[in-house]
PDB file of C-alpha atoms in Angstrom:
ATOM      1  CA  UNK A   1      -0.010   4.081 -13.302  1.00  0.00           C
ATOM      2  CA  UNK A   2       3.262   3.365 -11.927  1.00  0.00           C
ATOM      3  CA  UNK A   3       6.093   5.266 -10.270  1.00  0.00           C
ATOM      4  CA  UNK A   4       9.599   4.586  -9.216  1.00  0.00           C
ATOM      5  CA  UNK A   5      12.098   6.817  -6.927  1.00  0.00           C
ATOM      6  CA  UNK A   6      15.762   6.275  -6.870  1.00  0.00           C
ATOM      7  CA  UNK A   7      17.715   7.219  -3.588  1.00  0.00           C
ATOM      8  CA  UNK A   8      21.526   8.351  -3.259  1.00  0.00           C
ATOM      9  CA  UNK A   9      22.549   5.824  -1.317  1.00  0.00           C
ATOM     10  CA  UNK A  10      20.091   3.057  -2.970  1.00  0.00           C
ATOM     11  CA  UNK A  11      17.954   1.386  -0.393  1.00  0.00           C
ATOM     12  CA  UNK A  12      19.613  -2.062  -0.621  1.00  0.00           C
ATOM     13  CA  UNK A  13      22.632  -0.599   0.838  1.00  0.00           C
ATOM     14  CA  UNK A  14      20.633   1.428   3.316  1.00  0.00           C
ATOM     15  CA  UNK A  15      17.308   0.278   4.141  1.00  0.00           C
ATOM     16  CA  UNK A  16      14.488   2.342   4.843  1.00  0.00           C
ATOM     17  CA  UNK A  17      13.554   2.192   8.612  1.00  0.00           C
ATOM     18  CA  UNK A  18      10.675   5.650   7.946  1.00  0.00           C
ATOM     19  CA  UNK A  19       8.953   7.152   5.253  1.00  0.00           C
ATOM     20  CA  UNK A  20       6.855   9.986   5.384  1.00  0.00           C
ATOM     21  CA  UNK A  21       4.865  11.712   1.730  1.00  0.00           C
ATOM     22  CA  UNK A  22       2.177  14.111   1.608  1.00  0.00           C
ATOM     23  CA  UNK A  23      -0.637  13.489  -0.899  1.00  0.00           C
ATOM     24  CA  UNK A  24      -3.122  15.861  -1.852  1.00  0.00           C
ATOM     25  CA  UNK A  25      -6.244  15.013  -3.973  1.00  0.00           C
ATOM     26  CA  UNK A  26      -6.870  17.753  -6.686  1.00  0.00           C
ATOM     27  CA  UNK A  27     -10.077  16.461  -8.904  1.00  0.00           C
ATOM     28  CA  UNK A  28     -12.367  13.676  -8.145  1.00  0.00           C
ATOM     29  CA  UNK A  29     -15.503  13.640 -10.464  1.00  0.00           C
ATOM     30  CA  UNK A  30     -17.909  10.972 -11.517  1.00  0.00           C
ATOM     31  CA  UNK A  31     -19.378  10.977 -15.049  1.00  0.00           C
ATOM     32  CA  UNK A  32     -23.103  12.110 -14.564  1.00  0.00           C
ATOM     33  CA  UNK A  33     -24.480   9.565 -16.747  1.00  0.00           C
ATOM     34  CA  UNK A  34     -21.683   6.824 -16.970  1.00  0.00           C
ATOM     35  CA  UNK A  35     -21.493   6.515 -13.231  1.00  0.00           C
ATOM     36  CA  UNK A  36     -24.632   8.410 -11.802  1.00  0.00           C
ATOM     37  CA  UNK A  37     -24.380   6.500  -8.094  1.00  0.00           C
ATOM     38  CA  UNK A  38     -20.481   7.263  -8.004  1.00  0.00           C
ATOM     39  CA  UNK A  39     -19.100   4.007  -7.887  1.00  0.00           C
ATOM     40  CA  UNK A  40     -15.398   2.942  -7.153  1.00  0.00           C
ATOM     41  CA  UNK A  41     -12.643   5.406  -6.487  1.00  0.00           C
ATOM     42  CA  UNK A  42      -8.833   5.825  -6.332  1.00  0.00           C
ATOM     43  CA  UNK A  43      -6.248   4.256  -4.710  1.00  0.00           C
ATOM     44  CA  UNK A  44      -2.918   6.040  -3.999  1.00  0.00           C
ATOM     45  CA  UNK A  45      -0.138   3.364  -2.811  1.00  0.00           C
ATOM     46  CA  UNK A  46       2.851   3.105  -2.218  1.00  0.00           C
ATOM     47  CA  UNK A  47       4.432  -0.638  -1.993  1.00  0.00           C
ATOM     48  CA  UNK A  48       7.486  -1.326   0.451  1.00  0.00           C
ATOM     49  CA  UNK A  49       9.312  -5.102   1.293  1.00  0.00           C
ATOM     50  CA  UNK A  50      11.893  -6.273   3.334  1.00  0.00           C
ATOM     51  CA  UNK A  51      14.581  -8.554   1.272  1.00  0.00           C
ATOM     52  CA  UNK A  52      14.492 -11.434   3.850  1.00  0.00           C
ATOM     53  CA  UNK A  53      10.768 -10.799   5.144  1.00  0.00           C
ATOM     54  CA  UNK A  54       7.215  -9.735   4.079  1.00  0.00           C
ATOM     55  CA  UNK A  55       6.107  -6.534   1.732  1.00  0.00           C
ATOM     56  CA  UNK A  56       3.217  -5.144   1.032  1.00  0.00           C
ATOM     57  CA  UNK A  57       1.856  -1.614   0.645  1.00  0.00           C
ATOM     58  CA  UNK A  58      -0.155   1.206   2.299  1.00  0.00           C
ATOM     59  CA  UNK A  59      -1.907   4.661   1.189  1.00  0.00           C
ATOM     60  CA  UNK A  60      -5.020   6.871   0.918  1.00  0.00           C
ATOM     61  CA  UNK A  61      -8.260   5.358  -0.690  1.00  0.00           C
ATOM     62  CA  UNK A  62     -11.003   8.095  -2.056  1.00  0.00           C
ATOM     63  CA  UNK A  63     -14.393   7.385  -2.992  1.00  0.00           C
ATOM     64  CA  UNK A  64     -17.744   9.005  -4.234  1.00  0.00           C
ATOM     65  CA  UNK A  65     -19.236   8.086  -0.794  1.00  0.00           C
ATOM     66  CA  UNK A  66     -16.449   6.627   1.325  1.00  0.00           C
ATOM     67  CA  UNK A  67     -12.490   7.566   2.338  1.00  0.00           C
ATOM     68  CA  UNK A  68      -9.845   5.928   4.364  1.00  0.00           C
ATOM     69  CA  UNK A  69      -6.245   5.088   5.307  1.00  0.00           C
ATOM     70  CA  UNK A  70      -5.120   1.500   4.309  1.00  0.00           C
ATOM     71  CA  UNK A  71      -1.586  -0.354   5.921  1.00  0.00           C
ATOM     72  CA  UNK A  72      -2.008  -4.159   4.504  1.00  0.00           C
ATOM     73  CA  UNK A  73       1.314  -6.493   4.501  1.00  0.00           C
ATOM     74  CA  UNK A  74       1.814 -10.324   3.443  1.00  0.00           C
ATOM     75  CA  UNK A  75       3.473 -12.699   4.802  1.00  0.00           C
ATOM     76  CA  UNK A  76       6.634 -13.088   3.340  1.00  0.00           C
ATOM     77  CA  UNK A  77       6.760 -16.692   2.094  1.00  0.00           C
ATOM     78  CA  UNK A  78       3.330 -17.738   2.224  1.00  0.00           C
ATOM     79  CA  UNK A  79       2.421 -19.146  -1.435  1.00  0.00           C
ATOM     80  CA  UNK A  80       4.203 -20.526  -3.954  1.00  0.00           C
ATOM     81  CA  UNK A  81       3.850 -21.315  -7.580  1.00  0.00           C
ATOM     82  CA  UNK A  82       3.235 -24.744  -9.477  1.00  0.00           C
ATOM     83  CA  UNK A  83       4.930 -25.495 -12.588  1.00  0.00           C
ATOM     84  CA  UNK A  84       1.464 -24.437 -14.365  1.00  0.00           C
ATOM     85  CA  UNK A  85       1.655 -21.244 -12.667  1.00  0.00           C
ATOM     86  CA  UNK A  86      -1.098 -22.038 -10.028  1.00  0.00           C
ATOM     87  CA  UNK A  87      -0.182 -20.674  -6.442  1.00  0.00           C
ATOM     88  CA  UNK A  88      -0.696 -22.864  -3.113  1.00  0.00           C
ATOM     89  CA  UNK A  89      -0.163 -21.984  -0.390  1.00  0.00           C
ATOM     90  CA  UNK A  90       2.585 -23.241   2.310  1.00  0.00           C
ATOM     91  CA  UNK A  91       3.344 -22.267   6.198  1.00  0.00           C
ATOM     92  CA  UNK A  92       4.978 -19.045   6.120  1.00  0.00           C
ATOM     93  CA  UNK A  93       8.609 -18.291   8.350  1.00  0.00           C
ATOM     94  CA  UNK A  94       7.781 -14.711   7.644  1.00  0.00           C
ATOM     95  CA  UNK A  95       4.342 -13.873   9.233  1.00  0.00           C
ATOM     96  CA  UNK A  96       2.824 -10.364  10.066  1.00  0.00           C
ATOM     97  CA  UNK A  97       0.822  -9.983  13.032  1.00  0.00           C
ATOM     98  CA  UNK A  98      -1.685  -7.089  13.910  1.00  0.00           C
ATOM     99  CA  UNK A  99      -0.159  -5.398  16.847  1.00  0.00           C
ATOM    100  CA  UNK A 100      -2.958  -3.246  16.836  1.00  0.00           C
ATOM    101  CA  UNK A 101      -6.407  -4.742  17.139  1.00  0.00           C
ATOM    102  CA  UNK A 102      -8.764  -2.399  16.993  1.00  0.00           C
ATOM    103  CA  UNK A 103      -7.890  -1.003  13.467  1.00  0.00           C
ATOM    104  CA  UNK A 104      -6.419  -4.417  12.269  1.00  0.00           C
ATOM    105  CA  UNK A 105      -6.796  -8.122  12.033  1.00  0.00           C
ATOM    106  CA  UNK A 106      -5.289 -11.160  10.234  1.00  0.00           C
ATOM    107  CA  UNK A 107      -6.640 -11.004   6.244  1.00  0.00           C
ATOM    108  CA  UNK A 108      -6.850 -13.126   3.783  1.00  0.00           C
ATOM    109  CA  UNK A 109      -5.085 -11.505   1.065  1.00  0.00           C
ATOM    110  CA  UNK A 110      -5.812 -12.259  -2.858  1.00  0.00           C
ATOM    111  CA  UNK A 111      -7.704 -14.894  -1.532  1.00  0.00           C
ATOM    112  CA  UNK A 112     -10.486 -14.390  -4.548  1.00  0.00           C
ATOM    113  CA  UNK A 113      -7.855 -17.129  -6.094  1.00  0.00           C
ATOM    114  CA  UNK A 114      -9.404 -19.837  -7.132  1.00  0.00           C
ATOM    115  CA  UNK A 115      -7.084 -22.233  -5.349  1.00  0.00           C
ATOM    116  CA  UNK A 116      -7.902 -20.212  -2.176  1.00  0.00           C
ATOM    117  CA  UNK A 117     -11.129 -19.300  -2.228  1.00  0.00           C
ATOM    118  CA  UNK A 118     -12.513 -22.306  -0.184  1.00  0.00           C
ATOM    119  CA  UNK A 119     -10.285 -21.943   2.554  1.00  0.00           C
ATOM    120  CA  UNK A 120     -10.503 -18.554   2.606  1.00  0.00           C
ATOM    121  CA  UNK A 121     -14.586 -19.080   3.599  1.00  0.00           C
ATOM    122  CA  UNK A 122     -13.104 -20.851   6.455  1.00  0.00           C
ATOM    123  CA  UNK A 123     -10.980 -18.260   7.842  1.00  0.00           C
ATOM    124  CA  UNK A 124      -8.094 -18.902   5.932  1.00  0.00           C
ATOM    125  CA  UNK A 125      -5.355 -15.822   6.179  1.00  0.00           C
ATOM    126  CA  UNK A 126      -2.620 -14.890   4.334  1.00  0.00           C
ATOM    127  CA  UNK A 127      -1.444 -11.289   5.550  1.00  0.00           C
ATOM    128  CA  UNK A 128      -2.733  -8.432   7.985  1.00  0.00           C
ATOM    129  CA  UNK A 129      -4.663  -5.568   6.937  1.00  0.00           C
ATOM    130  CA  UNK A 130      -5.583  -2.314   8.800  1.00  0.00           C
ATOM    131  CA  UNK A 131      -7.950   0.328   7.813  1.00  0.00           C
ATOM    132  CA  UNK A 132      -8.906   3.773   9.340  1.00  0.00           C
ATOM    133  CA  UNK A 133     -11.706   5.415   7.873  1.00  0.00           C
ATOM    134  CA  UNK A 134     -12.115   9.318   7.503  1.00  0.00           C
ATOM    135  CA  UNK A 135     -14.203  11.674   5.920  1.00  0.00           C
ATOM    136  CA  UNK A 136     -12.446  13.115   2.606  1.00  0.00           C
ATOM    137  CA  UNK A 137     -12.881  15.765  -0.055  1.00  0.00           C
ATOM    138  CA  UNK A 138     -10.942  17.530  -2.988  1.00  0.00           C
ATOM    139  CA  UNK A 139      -8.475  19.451  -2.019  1.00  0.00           C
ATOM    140  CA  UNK A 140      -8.001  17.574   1.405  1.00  0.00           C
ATOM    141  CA  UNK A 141      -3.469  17.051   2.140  1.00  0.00           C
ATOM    142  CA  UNK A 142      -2.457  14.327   4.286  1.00  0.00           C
ATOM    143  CA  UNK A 143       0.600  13.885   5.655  1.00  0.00           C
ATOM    144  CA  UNK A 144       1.271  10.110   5.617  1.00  0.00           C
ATOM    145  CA  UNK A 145       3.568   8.144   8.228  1.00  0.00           C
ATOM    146  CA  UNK A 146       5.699   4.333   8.168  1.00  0.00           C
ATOM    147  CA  UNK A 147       8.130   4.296  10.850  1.00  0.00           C
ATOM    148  CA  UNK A 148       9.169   1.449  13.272  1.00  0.00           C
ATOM    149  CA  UNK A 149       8.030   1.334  16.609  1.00  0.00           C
ATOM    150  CA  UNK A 150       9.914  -1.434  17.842  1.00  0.00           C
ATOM    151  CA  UNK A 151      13.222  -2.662  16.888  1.00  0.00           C
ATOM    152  CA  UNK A 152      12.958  -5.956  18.175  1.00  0.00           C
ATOM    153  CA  UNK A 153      10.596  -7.986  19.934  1.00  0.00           C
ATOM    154  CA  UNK A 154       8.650 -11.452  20.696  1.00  0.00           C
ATOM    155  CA  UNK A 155       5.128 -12.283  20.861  1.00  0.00           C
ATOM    156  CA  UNK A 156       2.853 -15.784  20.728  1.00  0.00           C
ATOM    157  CA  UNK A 157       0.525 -15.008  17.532  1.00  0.00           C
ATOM    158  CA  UNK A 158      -2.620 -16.643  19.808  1.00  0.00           C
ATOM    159  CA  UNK A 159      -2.355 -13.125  21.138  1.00  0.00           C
ATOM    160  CA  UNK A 160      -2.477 -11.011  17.800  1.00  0.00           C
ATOM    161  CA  UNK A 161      -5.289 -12.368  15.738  1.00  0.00           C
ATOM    162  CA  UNK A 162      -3.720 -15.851  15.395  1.00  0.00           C
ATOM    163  CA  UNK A 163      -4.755 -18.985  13.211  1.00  0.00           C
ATOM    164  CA  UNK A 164      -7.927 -20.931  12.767  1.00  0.00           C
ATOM    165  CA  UNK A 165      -8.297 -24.386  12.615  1.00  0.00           C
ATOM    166  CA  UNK A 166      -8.067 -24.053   9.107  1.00  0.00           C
ATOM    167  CA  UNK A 167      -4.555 -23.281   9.199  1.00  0.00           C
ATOM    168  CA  UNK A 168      -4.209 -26.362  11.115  1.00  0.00           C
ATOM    169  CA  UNK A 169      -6.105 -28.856   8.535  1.00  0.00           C
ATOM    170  CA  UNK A 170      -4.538 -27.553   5.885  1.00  0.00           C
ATOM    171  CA  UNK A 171      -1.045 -27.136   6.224  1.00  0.00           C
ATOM    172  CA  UNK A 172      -0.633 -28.190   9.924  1.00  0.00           C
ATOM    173  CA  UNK A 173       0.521 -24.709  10.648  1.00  0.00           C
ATOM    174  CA  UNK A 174       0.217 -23.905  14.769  1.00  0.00           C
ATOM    175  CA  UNK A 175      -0.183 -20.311  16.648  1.00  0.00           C
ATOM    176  CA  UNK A 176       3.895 -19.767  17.606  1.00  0.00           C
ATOM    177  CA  UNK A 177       6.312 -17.466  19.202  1.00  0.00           C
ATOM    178  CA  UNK A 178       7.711 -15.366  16.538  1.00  0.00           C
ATOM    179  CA  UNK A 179      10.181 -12.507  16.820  1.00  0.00           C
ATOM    180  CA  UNK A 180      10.733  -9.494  14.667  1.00  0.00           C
ATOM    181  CA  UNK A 181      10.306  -5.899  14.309  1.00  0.00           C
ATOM    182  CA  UNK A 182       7.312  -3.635  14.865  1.00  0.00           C
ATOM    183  CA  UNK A 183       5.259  -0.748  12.807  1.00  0.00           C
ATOM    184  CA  UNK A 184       3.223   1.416  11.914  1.00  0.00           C
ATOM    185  CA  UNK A 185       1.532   4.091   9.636  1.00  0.00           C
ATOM    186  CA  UNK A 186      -0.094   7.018  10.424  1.00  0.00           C
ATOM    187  CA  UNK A 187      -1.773  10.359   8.713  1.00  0.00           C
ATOM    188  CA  UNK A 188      -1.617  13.976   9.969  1.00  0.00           C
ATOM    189  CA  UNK A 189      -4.042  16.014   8.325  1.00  0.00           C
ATOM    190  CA  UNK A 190      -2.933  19.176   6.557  1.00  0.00           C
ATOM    191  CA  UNK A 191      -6.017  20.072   5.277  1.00  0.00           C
ATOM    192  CA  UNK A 192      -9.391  18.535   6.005  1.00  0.00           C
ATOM    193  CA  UNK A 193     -12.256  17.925   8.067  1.00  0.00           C
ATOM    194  CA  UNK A 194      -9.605  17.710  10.972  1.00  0.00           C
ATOM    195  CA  UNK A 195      -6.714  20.179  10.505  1.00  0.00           C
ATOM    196  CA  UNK A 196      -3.973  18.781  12.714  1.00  0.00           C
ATOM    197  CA  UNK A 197      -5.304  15.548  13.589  1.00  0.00           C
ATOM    198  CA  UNK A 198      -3.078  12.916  13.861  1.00  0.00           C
ATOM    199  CA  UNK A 199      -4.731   9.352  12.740  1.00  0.00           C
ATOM    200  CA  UNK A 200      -2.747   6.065  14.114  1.00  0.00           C
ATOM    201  CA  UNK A 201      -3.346   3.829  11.181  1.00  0.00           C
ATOM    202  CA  UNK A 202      -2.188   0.373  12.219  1.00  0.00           C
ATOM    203  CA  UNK A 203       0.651  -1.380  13.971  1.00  0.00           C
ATOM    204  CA  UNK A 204       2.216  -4.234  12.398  1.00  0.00           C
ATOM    205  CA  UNK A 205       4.653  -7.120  13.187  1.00  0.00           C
ATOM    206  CA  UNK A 206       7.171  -8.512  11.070  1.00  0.00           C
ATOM    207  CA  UNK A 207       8.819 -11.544  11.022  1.00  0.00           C
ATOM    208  CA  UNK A 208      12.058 -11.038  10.100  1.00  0.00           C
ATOM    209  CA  UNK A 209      15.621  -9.908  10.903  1.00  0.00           C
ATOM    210  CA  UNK A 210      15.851  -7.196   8.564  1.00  0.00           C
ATOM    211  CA  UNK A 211      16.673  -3.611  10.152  1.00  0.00           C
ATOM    212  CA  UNK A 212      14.322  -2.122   7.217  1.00  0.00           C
ATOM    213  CA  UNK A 213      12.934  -2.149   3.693  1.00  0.00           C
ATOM    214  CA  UNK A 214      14.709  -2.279   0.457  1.00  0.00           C
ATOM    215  CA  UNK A 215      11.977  -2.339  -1.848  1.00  0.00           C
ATOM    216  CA  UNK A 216       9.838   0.706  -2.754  1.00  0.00           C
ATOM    217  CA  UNK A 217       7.850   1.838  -5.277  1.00  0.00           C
ATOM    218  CA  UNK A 218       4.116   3.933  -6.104  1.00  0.00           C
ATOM    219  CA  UNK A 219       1.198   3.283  -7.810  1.00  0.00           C
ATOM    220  CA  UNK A 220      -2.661   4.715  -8.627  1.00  0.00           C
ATOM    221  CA  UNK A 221      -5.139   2.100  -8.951  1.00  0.00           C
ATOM    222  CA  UNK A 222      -8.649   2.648  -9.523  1.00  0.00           C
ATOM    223  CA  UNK A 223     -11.012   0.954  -7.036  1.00  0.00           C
ATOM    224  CA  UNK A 224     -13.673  -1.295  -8.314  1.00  0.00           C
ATOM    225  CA  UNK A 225     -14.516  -2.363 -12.463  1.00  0.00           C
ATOM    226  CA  UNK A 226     -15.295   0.843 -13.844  1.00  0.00           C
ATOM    227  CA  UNK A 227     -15.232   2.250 -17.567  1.00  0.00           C
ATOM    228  CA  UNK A 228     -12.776   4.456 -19.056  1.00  0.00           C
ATOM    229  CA  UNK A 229     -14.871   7.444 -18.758  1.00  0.00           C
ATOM    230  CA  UNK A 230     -16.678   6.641 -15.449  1.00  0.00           C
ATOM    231  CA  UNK A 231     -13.938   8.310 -12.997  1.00  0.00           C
ATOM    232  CA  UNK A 232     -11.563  11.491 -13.587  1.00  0.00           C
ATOM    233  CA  UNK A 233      -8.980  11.941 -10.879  1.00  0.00           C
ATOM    234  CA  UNK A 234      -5.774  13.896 -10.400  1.00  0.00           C
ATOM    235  CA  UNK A 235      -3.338  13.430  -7.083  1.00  0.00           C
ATOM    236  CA  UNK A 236      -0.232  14.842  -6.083  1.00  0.00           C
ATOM    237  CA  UNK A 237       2.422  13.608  -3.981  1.00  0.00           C
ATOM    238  CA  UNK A 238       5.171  15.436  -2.519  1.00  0.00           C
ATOM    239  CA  UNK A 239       7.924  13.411  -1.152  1.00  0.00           C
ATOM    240  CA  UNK A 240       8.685  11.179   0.177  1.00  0.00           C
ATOM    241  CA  UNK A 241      11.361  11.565   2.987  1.00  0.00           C
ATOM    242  CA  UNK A 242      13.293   8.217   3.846  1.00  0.00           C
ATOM    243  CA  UNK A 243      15.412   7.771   6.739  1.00  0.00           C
ATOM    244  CA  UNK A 244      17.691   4.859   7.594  1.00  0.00           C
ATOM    245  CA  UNK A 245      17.460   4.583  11.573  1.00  0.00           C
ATOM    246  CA  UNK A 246      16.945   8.051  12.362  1.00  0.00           C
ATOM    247  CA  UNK A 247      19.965   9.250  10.062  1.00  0.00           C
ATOM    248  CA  UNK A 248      20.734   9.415   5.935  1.00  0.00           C
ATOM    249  CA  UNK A 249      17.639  11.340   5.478  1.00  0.00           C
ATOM    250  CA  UNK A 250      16.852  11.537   1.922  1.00  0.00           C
ATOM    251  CA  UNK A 251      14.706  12.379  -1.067  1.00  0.00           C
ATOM    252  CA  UNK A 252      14.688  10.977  -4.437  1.00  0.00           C
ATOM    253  CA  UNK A 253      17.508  11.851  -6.847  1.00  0.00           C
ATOM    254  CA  UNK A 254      15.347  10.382  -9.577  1.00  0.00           C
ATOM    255  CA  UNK A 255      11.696   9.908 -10.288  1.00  0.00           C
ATOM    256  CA  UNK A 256      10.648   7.063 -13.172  1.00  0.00           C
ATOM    257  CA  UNK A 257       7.027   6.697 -14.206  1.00  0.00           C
ATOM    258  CA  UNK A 258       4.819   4.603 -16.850  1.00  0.00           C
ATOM    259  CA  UNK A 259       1.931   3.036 -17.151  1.00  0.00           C
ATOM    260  CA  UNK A 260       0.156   0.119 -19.007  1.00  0.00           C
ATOM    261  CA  UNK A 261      -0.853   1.883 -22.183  1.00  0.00           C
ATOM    262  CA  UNK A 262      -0.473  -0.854 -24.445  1.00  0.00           C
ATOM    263  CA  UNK A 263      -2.011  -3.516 -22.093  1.00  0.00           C
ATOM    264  CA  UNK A 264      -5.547  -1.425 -21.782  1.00  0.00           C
ATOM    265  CA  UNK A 265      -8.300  -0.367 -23.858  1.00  0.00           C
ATOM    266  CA  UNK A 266      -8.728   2.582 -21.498  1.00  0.00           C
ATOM    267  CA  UNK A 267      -5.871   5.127 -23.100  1.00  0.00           C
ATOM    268  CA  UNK A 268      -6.417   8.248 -20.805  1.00  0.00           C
ATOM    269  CA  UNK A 269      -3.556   8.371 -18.463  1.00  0.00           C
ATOM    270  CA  UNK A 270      -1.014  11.336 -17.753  1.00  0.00           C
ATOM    271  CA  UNK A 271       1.518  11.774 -14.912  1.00  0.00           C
ATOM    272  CA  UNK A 272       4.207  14.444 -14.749  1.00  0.00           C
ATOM    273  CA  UNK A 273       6.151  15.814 -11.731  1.00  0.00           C
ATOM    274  CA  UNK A 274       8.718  18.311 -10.876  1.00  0.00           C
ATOM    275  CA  UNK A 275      12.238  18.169  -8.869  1.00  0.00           C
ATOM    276  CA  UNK A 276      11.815  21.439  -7.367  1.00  0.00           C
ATOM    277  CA  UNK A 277       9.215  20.407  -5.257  1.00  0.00           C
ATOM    278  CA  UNK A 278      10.013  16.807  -5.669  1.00  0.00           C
ATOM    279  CA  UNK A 279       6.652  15.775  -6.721  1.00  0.00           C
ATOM    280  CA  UNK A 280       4.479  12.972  -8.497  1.00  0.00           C
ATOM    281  CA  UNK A 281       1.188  14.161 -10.655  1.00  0.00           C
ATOM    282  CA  UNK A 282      -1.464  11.093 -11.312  1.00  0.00           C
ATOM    283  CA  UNK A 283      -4.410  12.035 -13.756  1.00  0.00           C
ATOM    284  CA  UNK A 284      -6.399   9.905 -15.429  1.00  0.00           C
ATOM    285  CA  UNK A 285     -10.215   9.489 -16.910  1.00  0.00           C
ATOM    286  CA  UNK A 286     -12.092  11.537 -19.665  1.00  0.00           C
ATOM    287  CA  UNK A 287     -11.171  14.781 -18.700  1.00  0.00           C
ATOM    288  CA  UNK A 288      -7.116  14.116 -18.896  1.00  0.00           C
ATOM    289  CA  UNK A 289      -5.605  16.311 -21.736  1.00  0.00           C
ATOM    290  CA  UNK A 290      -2.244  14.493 -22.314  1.00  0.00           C
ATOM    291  CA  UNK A 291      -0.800  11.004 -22.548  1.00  0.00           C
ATOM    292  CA  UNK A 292       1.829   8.680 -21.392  1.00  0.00           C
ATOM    293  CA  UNK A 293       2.219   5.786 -23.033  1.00  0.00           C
ATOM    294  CA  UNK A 294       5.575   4.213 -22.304  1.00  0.00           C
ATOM    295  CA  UNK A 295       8.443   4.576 -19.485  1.00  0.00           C
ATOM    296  CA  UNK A 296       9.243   8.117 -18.460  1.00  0.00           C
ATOM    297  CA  UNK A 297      12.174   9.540 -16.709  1.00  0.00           C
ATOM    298  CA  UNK A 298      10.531  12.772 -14.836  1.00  0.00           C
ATOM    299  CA  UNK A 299      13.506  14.073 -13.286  1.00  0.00           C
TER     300      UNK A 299
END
């Protein structure tokens, strides 16, 4: 299930430089006999990029028996595609460090590819990924964060993660100097375990010039290969907020929304919203009353 917000001005004439949502999970339930052990979960995303530099996403991830706070980014021009459609991979002039080592490190990204999955057994990475775990249940509201930290700076990737030798054998990529801009997510709980809490996700270099992102969209993905009626969920988002260095604060004039209907056997989707409150409702699994099957404008 998808979900798209247009902004007044757009973000490709002003870039996003922060971003801040709440989410709030209201139903998590695993069929007793489908999915006794509670297996997989729900992802809720949201996916950013810079137009000359990397993208990726970040979010909350909820679980039968685990929960967490995700920041992952690509670099920008790592692969590229064949002409049979096969992605290699290639040195990247758009890298992402982890700035932040305790809570991130150097990934390898998608690397369950075929045409990576060798490499990546050798250390092989194609993005960074941070993760903060934290203990989560229904009716928990989070308060999530992306703002930069740094506008500008330089750093030697040897110090932040850095390359294997596999990098090296491969595509005779090098650690370098690289400059760019720096930053990073992070949660406030509104209601939780930890009312008040603020949780530093990760902290994130990119290599680029850009001042900000002009890319931005939403999603709910279920975690793990699960059947249609092992997991009902429902979240809400409220938001977001966007910012364009510190000024043009702005919410959505517009909210779009669809979802794969006609690509899936699994038919039990619904998402709605309202403009009052400017949110975003995701439901989906056995114990969703309505449908949406095709494109929606919300509001």
């Amino acid at each position: 299930m998808y979900g798209k917000m247009m902004f007044n001005p757009p973000l490709s004439q002003k870039p996003m430089t922060s971003f801040e949502v709440d989410v709030e999970w209201n139903d998590l339930q695993f069929h007793p006999t489908e999915n006794r052990h509670k297996r997989g979960g729900v992802y809720v995303s949201y996916t950013m990029g810079m137009k000359n530099g990397p993208g990726g996403y970040f979010g909350v991830q909820m679980g039968g028996t685990y929960g967490g706070f995700i920041f992952s980014i690509w670099d920008g021009d790592r692969t590229y595609r064949l002409s049979n459609g096969k992605k290699q991979v290639k040195k990247s002039t758009k890298l992402v460090c982890p700035m932040d080592l305790r809570n991130c490190k150097r990934n390898c990204q998608d690397c369950g590819l075929p045409s990576l999955r060798d490499i990546a057994k050798r250390g092989f990475t194609t993005g960074t990924k941070c993760i903060t775990k934290y203990p989560m249940k229904v009716g928990d509201r989070y308060t999530v964060k992306l703002s930069k930290a740094v506008p500008r700076k330089q750093i030697h990737t040897s110090q932040f993660g850095g390359f294997r030798k596999v990098h090296e054998e491969v595509l005779g990529e090098k650690n370098r100097f690289i400059k760019g801009s720096v930053w990073q997510v992070s949660v406030t709980i509104k209601k939780g375990a930890t009312p008040g809490k603020i949780i530093p996700v990760g902290t994130i270099m990119f290599e680029s010039d850009e001042i900000g992102f002009n890319r931005f969209g939403t999603f709910d993905e279920m975690i793990g290969c699960n059947k249609c009626n092992a997991i009902y969920h429902k979240d809400t988002r409220y938001g977001p907020i966007v910012s364009t260095e510190g000024r043009y604060k702005r919410r959505p004039v517009h909210m779009e929304a669809w979802t794969r209907y006609n690509e899936s056997t699994c038919k039990k989707y619904q998402i709605s919203g309202s403009k009052r409150d400017c949110s975003l409702f995701f439901e989906s699994g056995p114990l969703t009353k309505g449908v949406t099957k095709s494109r929606i404008k919300l509001w």
